[in-house]
Coordinates of C-alpha atoms and ligand atoms in Angstrom, one line a residue:
M1 CA 5.2 12.0 -1.4
S2 CA 2.8 13.2 1.4
A3 CA 4.4 16.7 2.0
L4 CA 3.4 17.9 -1.3
A5 CA 0.0 16.2 -1.2
E6 CA -0.5 17.8 2.3
R7 CA 0.4 21.2 0.9
Y8 CA -2.3 20.8 -1.9
A9 CA -4.7 19.7 0.8
Q10 CA -4.2 22.9 2.7
T11 CA -4.7 24.9 -0.4
R12 CA -7.9 23.2 -1.2
D13 CA -9.3 23.5 2.3
T14 CA -8.3 27.2 3.2
A15 CA -9.6 30.5 2.3
R16 CA -13.3 30.0 1.8
V17 CA -16.4 28.4 3.2
R18 CA -17.6 26.3 0.4
E19 CA -21.3 27.3 -0.6
R20 CA -23.3 25.4 -3.5
A21 CA -25.3 27.5 -5.9
L22 CA -28.8 28.0 -4.7
F23 CA -30.5 26.2 -7.4
V24 CA -28.1 23.1 -8.2
S25 CA -29.5 20.2 -6.7
P26 CA -27.6 16.8 -6.4
R27 CA -28.2 14.2 -9.2
I28 CA -30.2 11.6 -7.6
P29 CA -29.0 8.1 -8.7
S30 CA -31.4 5.4 -9.8
E31 CA -32.3 2.8 -7.4
L32 CA -30.0 0.3 -8.8
E33 CA -27.0 2.7 -8.9
L34 CA -27.9 3.6 -5.3
Q35 CA -27.7 -0.3 -4.3
A36 CA -24.4 -0.6 -6.2
R37 CA -23.0 2.4 -4.4
W38 CA -24.0 1.2 -1.1
F39 CA -22.7 -2.0 -1.5
A40 CA -19.3 -0.8 -2.7
G41 CA -19.3 1.3 0.5
D42 CA -19.4 4.7 -1.2
F43 CA -21.8 5.8 1.6
G44 CA -19.3 4.6 4.3
K45 CA -20.0 2.2 7.1
H46 CA -21.1 4.4 10.0
F47 CA -24.3 6.1 10.4
V48 CA -26.9 7.6 12.6
S49 CA -30.3 6.1 12.4
T50 CA -33.5 8.3 12.2
A51 CA -34.0 7.5 15.9
G52 CA -30.6 8.7 16.8
D53 CA -28.6 5.2 17.3
Q54 CA -25.3 4.5 16.0
I55 CA -25.3 2.1 13.2
D56 CA -22.2 0.4 11.9
V57 CA -22.2 -1.8 9.0
V58 CA -20.1 -5.0 9.9
Q59 CA -20.7 -6.8 6.6
F60 CA -22.4 -5.5 3.6
G61 CA -23.5 -9.2 2.8
T62 CA -24.4 -10.4 -0.8
W63 CA -26.8 -9.4 -3.4
N64 CA -30.0 -11.4 -2.6
R65 CA -30.9 -14.0 -5.5
E66 CA -34.2 -14.7 -4.0
A67 CA -37.5 -12.9 -3.3
G68 CA -36.9 -10.4 -0.3
P69 CA -34.6 -7.6 0.7
D70 CA -31.9 -6.6 -1.7
F71 CA -28.9 -7.8 0.5
R72 CA -28.8 -11.0 2.6
D73 CA -26.2 -12.2 5.1
A74 CA -25.4 -8.6 6.2
A75 CA -24.4 -7.7 9.6
I76 CA -24.7 -4.3 11.7
R77 CA -24.1 -3.2 15.1
I78 CA -26.6 -0.8 16.9
N79 CA -24.9 1.3 19.5
S80 CA -21.7 -0.9 19.7
S81 CA -24.0 -4.0 20.5
E82 CA -23.1 -7.5 19.3
P83 CA -23.5 -7.7 15.5
V84 CA -27.0 -8.2 14.4
R85 CA -27.2 -10.5 11.2
G86 CA -29.9 -10.1 8.6
C87 CA -31.1 -8.5 5.3
I88 CA -30.7 -4.8 4.2
E89 CA -33.3 -3.2 2.1
I90 CA -32.5 0.0 0.0
D91 CA -35.2 2.3 -1.4
L92 CA -35.4 5.8 -2.8
L93 CA -38.5 6.6 -0.6
D94 CA -38.9 5.6 3.0
R95 CA -42.5 4.8 2.4
S96 CA -41.6 2.4 -0.4
W97 CA -41.6 -0.1 2.2
E98 CA -45.2 0.2 2.6
T99 CA -46.2 0.8 -1.1
H100 CA -44.2 -2.2 -2.3
G101 CA -45.8 -4.4 0.2
H102 CA -42.7 -5.4 2.3
A103 CA -44.5 -4.7 5.7
I104 CA -46.8 -7.7 5.1
N105 CA -44.5 -9.9 3.1
P106 CA -42.8 -12.7 5.3
A107 CA -39.7 -12.6 2.9
F108 CA -38.7 -9.1 4.5
D109 CA -39.1 -10.5 8.1
T110 CA -35.4 -11.0 8.5
T111 CA -34.7 -7.3 7.6
V112 CA -32.4 -5.5 10.0
L113 CA -31.7 -2.3 8.3
H114 CA -33.9 -0.1 6.0
V115 CA -31.8 2.6 4.1
F116 CA -33.5 5.2 1.9
V117 CA -32.8 8.5 0.5
E118 CA -35.9 10.4 0.9
R119 CA -38.1 11.0 4.1
S120 CA -41.9 11.6 4.0
D121 CA -43.3 14.4 5.8
R122 CA -45.1 12.1 8.2
E123 CA -43.0 10.1 10.5
F124 CA -42.8 6.7 9.1
F125 CA -41.8 3.4 10.9
T126 CA -40.4 0.4 9.2
R127 CA -42.1 -2.6 10.6
T128 CA -42.2 -6.2 9.6
K129 CA -45.0 -8.4 9.3
S130 CA -44.6 -9.4 12.8
N131 CA -44.6 -5.7 13.9
R132 CA -40.9 -5.7 14.7
N133 CA -39.5 -2.1 14.3
I134 CA -36.5 -2.1 11.9
A135 CA -33.6 0.6 12.2
Q136 CA -33.8 3.4 9.4
V137 CA -30.9 5.1 7.8
C138 CA -31.2 7.9 5.6
I139 CA -28.4 8.4 3.0
D140 CA -27.5 11.5 1.3
P141 CA -26.4 11.2 -2.5
A142 CA -25.0 14.8 -2.1
T143 CA -22.2 13.1 -0.1
L144 CA -21.0 11.3 -3.2
P145 CA -18.0 12.8 -5.0
E146 CA -19.6 13.5 -8.4
A147 CA -23.0 14.3 -6.9
F148 CA -23.0 17.8 -8.6
A149 CA -21.4 16.7 -11.8
A150 CA -24.4 18.4 -13.6
N151 CA -22.8 21.7 -12.5
V152 CA -20.5 21.9 -15.5
P153 CA -18.2 24.8 -15.7
L154 CA -17.9 26.4 -19.2
A155 CA -14.7 25.8 -21.4
R156 CA -13.4 29.4 -21.4
P157 CA -10.1 30.7 -19.9
G158 CA -10.7 31.5 -16.0
R159 CA -9.0 34.1 -13.7
C160 CA -6.3 31.8 -12.9
Q161 CA -4.9 31.8 -16.3
A162 CA -3.2 34.9 -15.7
P163 CA -1.0 34.0 -12.4
L164 CA -0.2 30.6 -14.0
K165 CA 1.1 32.0 -17.1
D166 CA 3.6 34.0 -15.2
L167 CA 4.7 31.1 -13.2
P168 CA 7.9 29.3 -14.2
A169 CA 7.1 25.7 -15.8
E170 CA 8.7 24.1 -12.7
R171 CA 6.2 25.9 -10.4
V172 CA 3.1 24.9 -12.5
C173 CA 4.5 21.3 -12.6
S174 CA 4.8 21.3 -8.8
V175 CA 1.2 22.4 -8.3
L176 CA 0.2 19.7 -10.8
D177 CA 2.3 17.1 -9.0
A178 CA 0.9 18.1 -5.5
A179 CA -2.8 17.8 -6.7
A180 CA -2.1 14.5 -8.4
Q181 CA -0.2 13.2 -5.3
F182 CA -3.4 14.1 -3.2
R183 CA -5.8 12.5 -5.7
L184 CA -3.7 9.3 -5.6
R185 CA -3.8 9.3 -1.8
Q186 CA -7.6 9.8 -1.8
K187 CA -8.1 7.0 -4.3
A188 CA -5.8 4.8 -2.1
N189 CA -7.8 5.7 1.0
R190 CA -11.0 4.6 -0.8
V191 CA -9.5 1.3 -1.8
R192 CA -8.3 0.8 1.8
N193 CA -12.0 1.3 3.1
K194 CA -13.3 -1.0 0.4
I195 CA -10.7 -3.7 1.3
D196 CA -12.0 -3.4 4.7
A197 CA -15.6 -4.0 3.6
H198 CA -15.0 -6.7 1.0
G199 CA -11.4 -8.1 1.2
R200 CA -8.4 -7.4 -1.1
D201 CA -9.2 -9.7 -4.0
E202 CA -12.9 -8.8 -4.2
T203 CA -11.9 -5.3 -4.3
L204 CA -9.4 -5.4 -6.7
F205 CA -12.0 -7.5 -9.2
Q206 CA -14.6 -4.9 -8.7
E207 CA -12.3 -2.0 -9.2
I208 CA -11.1 -3.5 -12.5
A209 CA -14.5 -4.5 -13.6
T210 CA -15.4 -0.8 -13.0
A211 CA -12.5 0.3 -15.1
L212 CA -13.4 -2.1 -17.9
G213 CA -16.9 -0.5 -18.0
Y214 CA -15.3 2.9 -19.3
K215 CA -17.6 6.0 -18.6
E216 CA -20.6 4.4 -20.3
N217 CA -21.0 1.1 -18.8
K218 CA -19.5 1.7 -15.3
L219 CA -22.6 0.7 -13.5
P220 CA -23.4 -2.6 -15.2
F221 CA -19.9 -3.6 -14.7
T222 CA -19.9 -2.8 -11.2
L223 CA -23.2 -4.5 -10.5
L224 CA -21.8 -7.7 -12.4
A225 CA -18.8 -7.7 -10.2
Q226 CA -20.9 -7.4 -7.1
R227 CA -23.5 -10.0 -8.1
A228 CA -21.2 -12.5 -9.6
P229 CA -18.4 -12.0 -7.2
L230 CA -14.8 -13.4 -7.7
R231 CA -15.5 -16.1 -5.2
L232 CA -18.4 -17.5 -7.0
L233 CA -16.7 -17.1 -10.5
R234 CA -13.6 -19.0 -8.9
E235 CA -16.0 -21.7 -7.6
N236 CA -17.2 -22.2 -11.1
V237 CA -14.1 -21.4 -13.0
Q238 CA -14.9 -23.6 -15.9
N239 CA -18.2 -21.6 -16.6
C240 CA -17.0 -18.1 -15.4
E241 CA -17.3 -16.7 -18.7
A242 CA -20.7 -18.1 -19.3
L243 CA -22.0 -16.8 -15.8
L244 CA -20.8 -13.2 -16.7
F245 CA -22.4 -13.2 -19.9
G246 CA -25.7 -14.8 -18.5
G247 CA -25.7 -12.3 -15.7
A248 CA -25.2 -9.4 -18.1
G249 CA -28.2 -10.4 -19.9
F250 CA -26.3 -11.3 -23.3
L251 CA -27.6 -14.8 -23.5
E252 CA -31.4 -14.1 -23.3
V253 CA -31.9 -14.9 -27.1
S254 CA -31.9 -18.8 -27.2
D255 CA -32.2 -18.9 -31.2
L256 CA -28.6 -19.8 -32.2
D257 CA -29.8 -18.6 -35.9
V258 CA -29.3 -15.0 -35.0
Y259 CA -25.6 -15.5 -34.8
K260 CA -23.1 -15.7 -37.6
R261 CA -21.7 -19.3 -38.4
S262 CA -18.3 -18.2 -36.8
A263 CA -20.0 -17.4 -33.5
R264 CA -22.5 -20.2 -33.0
E265 CA -20.1 -22.7 -31.5
Y266 CA -18.8 -20.2 -28.9
V267 CA -22.5 -18.9 -28.2
R268 CA -23.4 -22.6 -27.9
Q269 CA -20.7 -23.3 -25.1
L270 CA -21.6 -20.2 -23.3
W271 CA -25.1 -21.3 -23.1
E272 CA -24.5 -24.7 -21.9
G273 CA -22.3 -23.2 -19.1
W274 CA -25.1 -20.6 -18.1
W275 CA -28.2 -22.8 -18.4
P276 CA -27.6 -24.8 -15.2
H277 CA -27.2 -21.5 -13.3
R278 CA -29.9 -19.6 -14.9
D279 CA -32.9 -20.2 -12.7
E280 CA -30.9 -19.5 -9.4
L281 CA -29.4 -16.3 -10.8
Q282 CA -32.4 -15.1 -12.7
R283 CA -33.2 -12.2 -10.1
L284 CA -29.8 -10.8 -10.8
I285 CA -29.6 -10.9 -14.3
L286 CA -29.1 -7.3 -15.6
P287 CA -31.9 -5.6 -17.5
A288 CA -31.1 -4.8 -21.1
N289 CA -31.6 -1.0 -20.6
S290 CA -28.6 -1.2 -18.1
W291 CA -26.0 -1.2 -21.0
R292 CA -25.2 1.6 -23.3
L293 CA -24.0 0.0 -26.3
S294 CA -24.4 2.6 -29.1
S295 CA -21.8 5.3 -28.0
T296 CA -19.0 3.0 -27.6
R297 CA -16.4 2.2 -30.4
P298 CA -16.8 -1.4 -31.5
V299 CA -13.2 -2.3 -30.4
N300 CA -14.4 -1.3 -26.8
H301 CA -17.7 -3.1 -26.9
P302 CA -18.8 -4.4 -23.3
Q303 CA -18.9 -7.8 -24.4
R304 CA -15.2 -7.8 -25.4
R305 CA -14.5 -6.3 -22.1
L306 CA -16.6 -8.8 -20.3
A307 CA -14.5 -11.6 -21.9
A308 CA -11.4 -9.9 -20.6
L309 CA -12.9 -9.9 -17.0
A310 CA -13.7 -13.5 -17.2
I311 CA -10.1 -14.3 -18.3
L312 CA -8.9 -12.4 -15.3
A313 CA -11.2 -14.3 -13.0
R314 CA -9.9 -17.5 -14.4
D315 CA -6.2 -16.6 -14.3
W316 CA -6.7 -14.7 -10.9
S317 CA -3.4 -16.1 -9.3
R318 CA -1.5 -14.8 -12.3
L319 CA -2.9 -11.4 -11.9
Q320 CA -2.2 -11.4 -8.3
R321 CA 1.5 -12.1 -9.1
A322 CA 1.6 -9.4 -11.6
S323 CA -0.1 -7.0 -9.4
G324 CA 2.0 -8.1 -6.5
K325 CA 5.2 -6.9 -8.0
S326 CA 4.0 -3.3 -7.8
S327 CA 5.6 -2.7 -11.3
V328 CA 4.2 -1.0 -14.4
D329 CA 6.1 -3.4 -16.7
A330 CA 4.9 -6.3 -15.0
A331 CA 1.4 -5.2 -15.2
N332 CA 1.6 -4.0 -18.8
D333 CA 3.0 -7.4 -19.8
F334 CA 0.1 -9.1 -18.1
F335 CA -2.7 -7.2 -19.6
Q336 CA -1.4 -6.9 -23.1
A337 CA -0.8 -10.6 -23.4
L338 CA -4.4 -11.5 -22.7
E339 CA -5.7 -13.7 -25.5
H340 CA -9.0 -15.0 -26.5
P341 CA -9.6 -17.2 -29.4
F342 CA -13.0 -15.8 -30.1
W343 CA -12.7 -12.1 -28.8
N344 CA -9.4 -11.5 -30.5
F345 CA -11.3 -11.6 -33.8
H346 CA -14.9 -10.4 -32.9
Y347 CA -16.3 -6.9 -31.9
T348 CA -19.7 -8.4 -30.6
L349 CA -21.4 -11.8 -30.3
T350 CA -23.6 -11.0 -33.5
A351 CA -21.0 -9.2 -35.6
A352 CA -19.0 -10.8 -38.4
A353 CA -15.5 -11.9 -37.7
S354 CA -12.8 -9.6 -38.3
P355 CA -9.7 -10.5 -40.4
K356 CA -7.5 -8.6 -38.3
K357 CA -6.5 -9.6 -34.7
M358 CA -7.4 -7.1 -32.0
A359 CA -6.0 -6.6 -28.6
L360 CA -8.5 -7.7 -25.9
I361 CA -7.5 -4.8 -23.5
G362 CA -5.8 -1.9 -25.5
E363 CA -2.9 0.2 -24.3
S364 CA -5.0 3.1 -23.4
R365 CA -7.4 1.0 -21.1
V366 CA -4.3 -0.7 -19.5
A367 CA -2.9 2.8 -18.7
D368 CA -6.1 3.8 -17.1
I369 CA -6.2 0.5 -15.0
L370 CA -2.9 1.4 -13.9
A371 CA -3.5 4.9 -12.9
N372 CA -7.0 4.3 -11.3
V373 CA -6.8 0.8 -9.9
L374 CA -3.5 -0.7 -9.6
F375 CA -1.4 2.4 -8.4
P376 CA -4.0 3.3 -5.6
F377 CA -3.9 -0.4 -4.5
W378 CA -0.1 -0.3 -4.3
V379 CA -0.2 3.0 -2.5
A380 CA -2.9 1.8 -0.2
H381 CA -0.7 -1.3 0.6
D382 CA 2.2 1.0 1.4
L383 CA 0.0 3.3 3.6
Q384 CA -1.0 0.3 5.5
A385 CA 2.6 -1.0 6.0
S386 CA 4.2 2.3 6.9
S387 CA 1.8 5.2 7.0
R388 CA 3.8 6.8 4.3
P389 CA 3.9 5.5 0.9
T390 CA 7.2 5.0 -0.7
T391 CA 8.7 7.7 -3.1
R392 CA 9.5 4.8 -5.6
L393 CA 5.7 4.4 -6.2
W394 CA 5.2 8.1 -7.0
D395 CA 8.4 8.2 -9.1
E396 CA 6.8 5.4 -11.3
Y397 CA 3.5 7.1 -11.4
A398 CA 5.0 10.3 -12.4
K399 CA 6.4 8.7 -15.4
L400 CA 3.4 7.2 -16.8
P401 CA 2.8 8.8 -20.3
A402 CA -0.7 10.6 -20.9
Q403 CA -3.1 8.7 -23.0
L404 CA -6.0 10.0 -24.7
S405 CA -7.6 13.3 -23.5
N406 CA -11.3 13.8 -22.9
R407 CA -13.8 16.7 -22.8
R408 CA -13.4 17.2 -19.1
L409 CA -9.7 17.4 -19.2
E410 CA -9.8 19.7 -22.3
T411 CA -12.2 21.9 -20.4
A412 CA -10.1 21.9 -17.5
A413 CA -7.0 22.9 -19.6
T414 CA -8.8 25.7 -21.2
R415 CA -9.9 27.1 -17.9
L416 CA -6.5 27.1 -16.2
F417 CA -4.0 27.5 -19.2
G418 CA -6.0 29.1 -22.0
N419 CA -3.8 29.4 -24.9
D420 CA -0.6 29.2 -22.9
S421 CA 2.1 27.6 -25.4
R422 CA 3.1 25.2 -22.5
R423 CA -0.3 23.7 -22.3
Q424 CA 0.5 20.5 -24.2
E425 CA 3.9 20.2 -22.3
F426 CA 2.1 20.4 -18.9
L427 CA -0.1 17.5 -19.8
K428 CA 2.2 15.1 -21.0
T429 CA 1.8 12.7 -18.1
V430 CA -0.9 11.0 -16.5
A431 CA -0.2 12.5 -13.1
H432 CA -0.3 16.0 -14.5
Q433 CA -3.6 15.1 -16.1
Q434 CA -4.9 13.7 -12.8
G435 CA -3.6 16.8 -11.1
L436 CA -5.4 19.1 -13.4
L437 CA -8.7 17.1 -12.9
Q438 CA -8.5 17.3 -9.2
I439 CA -7.9 21.1 -9.5
Y440 CA -10.8 21.4 -11.9
E441 CA -13.1 19.4 -9.2
D442 CA -11.8 21.1 -6.2
F443 CA -12.1 24.8 -7.5
C444 CA -13.9 25.1 -10.9
M445 CA -16.7 22.6 -10.0
E446 CA -17.1 24.3 -6.6
D447 CA -17.3 27.8 -7.7
N448 CA -20.5 29.7 -8.3
S449 CA -19.0 33.1 -8.9
D450 CA -17.6 32.9 -12.4
C451 CA -14.1 32.7 -10.8
A452 CA -14.4 36.1 -9.1
Q453 CA -14.3 34.6 -5.4
C454 CA -12.2 31.4 -6.3
P455 CA -9.2 31.2 -4.0
F456 CA -6.9 29.3 -6.4
P457 CA -5.4 32.3 -8.4
E458 CA -4.2 33.8 -5.1
Q459 CA -3.0 30.5 -3.7
M460 CA -1.0 30.1 -7.0
R461 CA 0.7 33.4 -6.5
K462 CA 1.8 32.3 -2.9
W463 CA 2.9 28.7 -4.2
T464 CA 6.6 28.2 -3.9
Ligands
LIG501 S1 -13.0 28.7 -10.8 FE1 -10.7 29.1 -10.0 S2 -9.6 27.3 -10.8 FE2 -11.3 27.4 -12.1 S3 -10.8 28.6 -13.7 FE3 -11.8 30.2 -12.3 S4 -10.2 31.0 -11.1 FE4 -9.3 29.1 -12.1

């Protein structure tokens, strides 16, 4: 597996100095997204402070339920010293520390690190009420992989269409395989870093939650899995569904009359489970505007996915066993057999019951979890054990049949293959779809010359 991935990595990294278009600026995430990405470790663990000190995050801590900084029970190391324990505060602007009143608020006294995106023109020191200086780290959202997602290439055939058209199908497939192997390895490395920060089970739980959020609700699902971690749900296993629904903000209406008769008993049970925890978790309840509910198909409604996440937390040891086999069949059997007496027949908490039974997690979502969560996990495990993942995993991955297409994939296919009659054939597997996306991100999204200076066509002519 690694030789092909290596070959692709060289193709990707040679031939040009990457330059961003002059007027494209990175998308700045909201403060909530920034906090979620920080906690997930997407910005890394090693930083240089504004004063030039080496800062290593030893523990990211937990989301703070009480008044005070965003994360508590964290630990950092300054210039390789003994770990310093305390809280971490994250802001968009350095001066928010002052404008939000943290400098005079004793609840912020235990802060050990102030993280922000933008520095003010004038030098700013983060100080506590007792006048202690706090280390500052400035993070750059442009380092996040999809930071320039606004730079969307047009869906029209590109310059590489010509060389690709002349290449025999096996060579095109070999390019796609190489890009897919590279992408899988990148994901596995990301998973490995996250396991270092949060442990294996929490990482798996967070990754599955994110996948259950689809594109539209990735952030609220990620936040929920971070704020109601697997450990907390396992400690309250009887109420874990109620904790997730309450934390999601779906139990804020206390009047049972708004629910259909068929839902009232279920909602009442959720309420009873949530009520004893509501006060202590109130600060972490997601605001209603975190959710995008209108653009999802009813069967994919986040409430159905949340119930699936609760079942996974409850049956964690079964999931561990299914995942531990590193087998597509075992994972498929596990996910497709998930049952829920209410959600098998309901689209939302308030909708009327459906006469037809619906799968809790459909086939295409399971395929997505396999491709984007479980395989990267399995490869990460193999990489740890042997530094080279086994070819068996790749062979299994390469066999996964493609699921639904999406706009990004269609744009990529149009740019690279145009009307090549083999286009559908090239995208029949998850691996080839993923390979195409990797090429699109590495070359099309990095190109500012309308293909003229893109090195990919020349690299393809040389691909043997
Ligand atoms: S930018 Fe490069 S990879 Fe993308 S379509 Fe143009 S030539 Fe092909």
